[in-house]
Coordinates of N, CA and C in Angstrom, one line a residue:
M1006 N -102.2 104.4 43.0 CA -103.0 103.6 43.8 C -102.7 102.1 43.4
E1007 N -102.7 101.3 44.4 CA -102.3 99.9 44.2 C -103.4 99.0 44.9
A1008 N -103.8 98.0 44.3 CA -104.8 97.1 44.9 C -104.4 95.7 44.5
T1009 N -104.7 94.7 45.4 CA -104.5 93.3 45.1 C -105.8 92.6 45.3
I1010 N -106.1 91.6 44.4 CA -107.3 90.9 44.5 C -107.0 89.4 44.8
Y1011 N -107.8 88.8 45.7 CA -107.6 87.4 45.9 C -109.1 86.8 46.0
A1012 N -109.2 85.6 45.6 CA -110.5 84.9 45.6 C -110.4 83.6 46.4
A1013 N -111.4 83.3 47.1 CA -111.4 82.0 47.8 C -112.8 81.4 47.5
S1014 N -112.8 80.1 47.2 CA -114.0 79.5 46.8 C -114.1 78.0 47.3
V1015 N -115.3 77.6 47.4 CA -115.6 76.2 47.8 C -115.4 75.3 46.6
D1016 N -115.2 75.8 45.4 CA -115.1 75.0 44.2 C -113.9 74.0 44.3
T1017 N -114.0 73.0 43.4 CA -112.9 72.1 43.2 C -111.8 72.8 42.4
L1018 N -110.7 72.1 42.4 CA -109.6 72.6 41.5 C -110.0 72.8 40.1
E1019 N -110.7 71.8 39.6 CA -111.2 71.9 38.2 C -112.1 73.1 37.9
Q1020 N -113.0 73.3 38.9 CA -113.9 74.4 38.7 C -113.2 75.8 38.8
A1021 N -112.2 75.9 39.7 CA -111.4 77.1 39.9 C -110.6 77.3 38.6
Q1022 N -110.1 76.3 38.0 CA -109.4 76.4 36.7 C -110.3 76.9 35.6
E1023 N -111.5 76.5 35.6 CA -112.5 76.9 34.6 C -112.7 78.4 34.8
V1024 N -112.9 78.9 36.0 CA -113.1 80.3 36.3 C -111.9 81.1 35.8
A1025 N -110.7 80.6 36.2 CA -109.4 81.3 35.9 C -109.3 81.4 34.4
A1026 N -109.7 80.4 33.6 CA -109.6 80.4 32.2 C -110.4 81.5 31.5
N1027 N -111.3 82.2 32.2 CA -112.0 83.3 31.7 C -111.2 84.6 31.7
G1028 N -109.9 84.5 32.0 CA -109.0 85.7 31.9 C -108.7 86.3 33.2
F1029 N -109.1 85.7 34.3 CA -108.8 86.2 35.6 C -107.3 86.0 35.9
T1030 N -106.6 87.0 36.4 CA -105.2 86.9 36.6 C -104.8 87.0 38.1
F1031 N -105.8 87.0 39.0 CA -105.5 87.0 40.4 C -105.6 85.6 41.0
P1032 N -105.0 85.4 42.1 CA -105.0 84.0 42.7 C -106.4 83.6 43.1
I1033 N -106.7 82.4 42.9 CA -108.0 81.8 43.2 C -107.8 80.6 44.1
A1034 N -108.1 80.7 45.4 CA -108.0 79.5 46.2 C -109.2 78.7 46.0
Y1035 N -109.1 77.4 46.2 CA -110.2 76.5 46.0 C -110.4 75.5 47.2
G1036 N -111.5 74.9 47.3 CA -111.7 73.9 48.3 C -111.9 74.5 49.7
M1037 N -112.3 75.7 49.8 CA -112.5 76.4 51.1 C -113.6 75.6 51.9
T1038 N -113.2 75.4 53.1 CA -114.2 74.7 54.0 C -114.9 75.8 54.9
I1039 N -115.9 75.4 55.5 CA -116.6 76.3 56.5 C -115.7 76.6 57.6
G1040 N -115.0 75.7 58.1 CA -114.0 76.0 59.2 C -113.0 77.0 58.8
E1041 N -112.4 76.9 57.6 CA -111.4 77.8 57.1 C -112.1 79.2 56.9
S1042 N -113.3 79.2 56.5 CA -114.0 80.5 56.2 C -114.2 81.3 57.5
E1043 N -114.3 80.6 58.6 CA -114.5 81.4 59.9 C -113.3 82.3 60.2
T1044 N -112.1 82.0 59.7 CA -111.0 82.9 60.0 C -111.1 84.3 59.4
F1045 N -112.0 84.4 58.3 CA -112.2 85.8 57.8 C -113.6 86.2 57.8
G1046 N -114.5 85.5 58.5 CA -115.8 85.9 58.7 C -116.9 85.7 57.7
A1047 N -116.7 84.7 56.8 CA -117.7 84.3 55.8 C -118.9 83.7 56.6
W1048 N -120.0 83.7 55.9 CA -121.3 83.4 56.5 C -121.8 82.0 56.0
P1049 N -121.8 81.0 56.8 CA -122.4 79.7 56.4 C -123.9 79.8 56.6
A1050 N -124.6 79.1 55.7 CA -126.1 79.0 55.8 C -126.5 77.5 55.7
T1051 N -127.6 77.2 56.2 CA -128.2 75.9 56.2 C -129.6 76.0 55.7
D1052 N -129.9 75.2 54.7 CA -131.3 75.0 54.2 C -131.5 73.6 53.7
H1053 N -132.5 73.4 52.8 CA -132.8 72.1 52.3 C -131.6 71.5 51.4
H1054 N -130.7 72.4 51.0 CA -129.5 72.0 50.2 C -128.4 71.5 51.1
G1055 N -128.5 71.8 52.4 CA -127.4 71.4 53.4 C -126.8 72.7 53.9
T1056 N -125.6 72.6 54.4 CA -124.8 73.8 54.9 C -123.8 74.1 53.8
Y1057 N -123.7 75.4 53.5 CA -122.9 75.9 52.5 C -122.5 77.4 52.8
L1058 N -121.5 77.9 52.2 CA -121.0 79.2 52.4 C -121.7 80.2 51.5
Q1059 N -122.2 81.3 52.1 CA -122.8 82.4 51.3 C -121.7 83.2 50.7
P1060 N -121.9 83.9 49.6 CA -120.9 84.8 49.0 C -120.6 85.9 50.0
S1061 N -119.3 86.2 50.1 CA -118.8 87.3 51.0 C -117.7 88.0 50.3
E1062 N -117.7 89.3 50.4 CA -116.7 90.1 49.8 C -116.1 91.1 50.9
F1063 N -114.8 91.3 50.9 CA -114.2 92.1 51.9 C -113.2 93.1 51.2
L1064 N -113.2 94.3 51.5 CA -112.2 95.3 51.1 C -111.3 95.5 52.3
L1065 N -110.0 95.2 52.2 CA -109.1 95.3 53.3 C -108.1 96.4 53.0
G1066 N -107.9 97.2 54.1 CA -106.9 98.3 54.0 C -105.6 97.8 54.4
R1067 N -104.7 98.8 54.6 CA -103.3 98.5 55.1 C -103.4 97.8 56.4
G1068 N -102.6 96.8 56.6 CA -102.6 96.1 57.9 C -103.7 95.2 58.1
G1069 N -104.5 94.9 57.0 CA -105.6 93.9 57.1 C -106.9 94.5 57.7
V1070 N -107.0 95.8 57.9 CA -108.2 96.4 58.5 C -109.4 96.2 57.5
V1071 N -110.5 95.7 57.9 CA -111.7 95.6 57.0 C -112.3 97.0 56.8
L1072 N -112.3 97.5 55.6 CA -112.8 98.8 55.3 C -114.3 98.7 54.8
G1073 N -114.6 97.5 54.3 CA -116.0 97.3 53.9 C -116.2 95.8 53.6
S1074 N -117.5 95.4 53.8 CA -117.8 94.0 53.5 C -119.2 93.9 53.0
I1075 N -119.4 92.8 52.2 CA -120.8 92.5 51.7 C -121.0 91.0 51.9
Y1076 N -122.2 90.7 52.4 CA -122.6 89.4 52.6 C -123.9 89.2 51.8
A1077 N -123.9 88.3 50.8 CA -125.0 88.1 49.9 C -125.7 86.7 50.3
S1078 N -127.0 86.7 50.2 CA -127.7 85.5 50.4 C -128.3 85.0 49.1
G1079 N -127.7 85.4 48.0 CA -128.1 85.0 46.7 C -127.3 85.8 45.7
P1080 N -127.7 85.8 44.4 CA -127.0 86.4 43.4 C -127.1 88.0 43.3
V1081 N -127.9 88.6 44.1 CA -128.1 90.0 44.2 C -127.2 90.6 45.3
G1082 N -126.7 91.8 45.1 CA -125.9 92.4 46.2 C -124.5 92.2 46.1
R1083 N -123.9 91.8 45.0 CA -122.5 91.6 44.9 C -121.9 92.9 44.5
M1084 N -120.6 93.1 44.9 CA -119.9 94.3 44.5 C -119.3 94.2 43.1
G1085 N -119.5 95.3 42.3 CA -118.9 95.3 41.0 C -117.5 95.9 41.1
A1086 N -116.7 95.6 40.1 CA -115.4 96.2 40.1 C -115.4 97.7 40.1
D1087 N -116.3 98.3 39.4 CA -116.4 99.8 39.4 C -116.7 100.3 40.7
E1088 N -117.6 99.7 41.5 CA -117.9 100.1 42.9 C -116.7 100.0 43.8
A1089 N -115.9 98.9 43.7 CA -114.7 98.7 44.5 C -113.7 99.8 44.1
L1090 N -113.5 100.1 42.8 CA -112.6 101.1 42.4 C -113.0 102.4 42.9
T1091 N -114.2 102.8 42.9 CA -114.7 104.1 43.4 C -114.4 104.2 44.9
F1092 N -114.7 103.1 45.6 CA -114.5 103.1 47.1 C -113.0 103.3 47.4
I1093 N -112.2 102.5 46.7 CA -110.7 102.6 47.0 C -110.2 104.0 46.6
T1094 N -110.6 104.5 45.4 CA -110.1 105.8 45.0 C -110.5 106.9 45.9
N1095 N -111.7 106.9 46.4 CA -112.2 107.9 47.4 C -111.5 107.8 48.7
R1096 N -111.3 106.6 49.1 CA -110.5 106.3 50.4 C -109.1 106.8 50.3
E1097 N -108.4 106.6 49.2 CA -107.1 107.0 49.0 C -107.0 108.5 49.0
R1098 N -108.0 109.2 48.3 CA -108.0 110.6 48.2 C -108.1 111.2 49.6
R1099 N -109.0 110.7 50.4 CA -109.2 111.2 51.8 C -108.0 111.0 52.6
R1100 N -107.3 109.8 52.4 CA -106.1 109.5 53.2 C -105.0 110.6 52.8
R1101 N -104.8 110.9 51.5 CA -103.8 111.8 51.1 C -104.2 113.2 51.6
E1102 N -105.4 113.6 51.7 CA -105.9 114.9 52.2 C -105.5 115.0 53.7
Q1103 N -105.7 113.9 54.4 CA -105.4 113.9 55.9 C -103.9 114.0 56.1
E1104 N -103.1 113.3 55.3 CA -101.7 113.4 55.4 C -101.1 114.8 55.1
A1105 N -101.8 115.5 54.2 CA -101.3 116.8 53.8 C -101.6 117.9 54.9
K1106 N -102.5 117.6 55.8 CA -102.8 118.6 56.9 C -101.7 118.7 57.9

């Protein structure tokens, strides 16, 4: 099984570098705008803080097909690495079973 992780953030370069310094080895894009986020379906929100992007997570399959997505309106409801791994492992198992038929 093979998976690739990418992150996109509204953070500045300096903030993204601080995150990467925590041992992350996948690419982290920074400076994401609301306009750019519309290309992949992120959810902008507006409240007393202004307009900003809500956290969004996507699991993409071969060919860029969205297999799952999570939209959070706060710190609750984020996908953990163990959940993503379980999802991917089960999906790959089902794919191999279908191919064997």
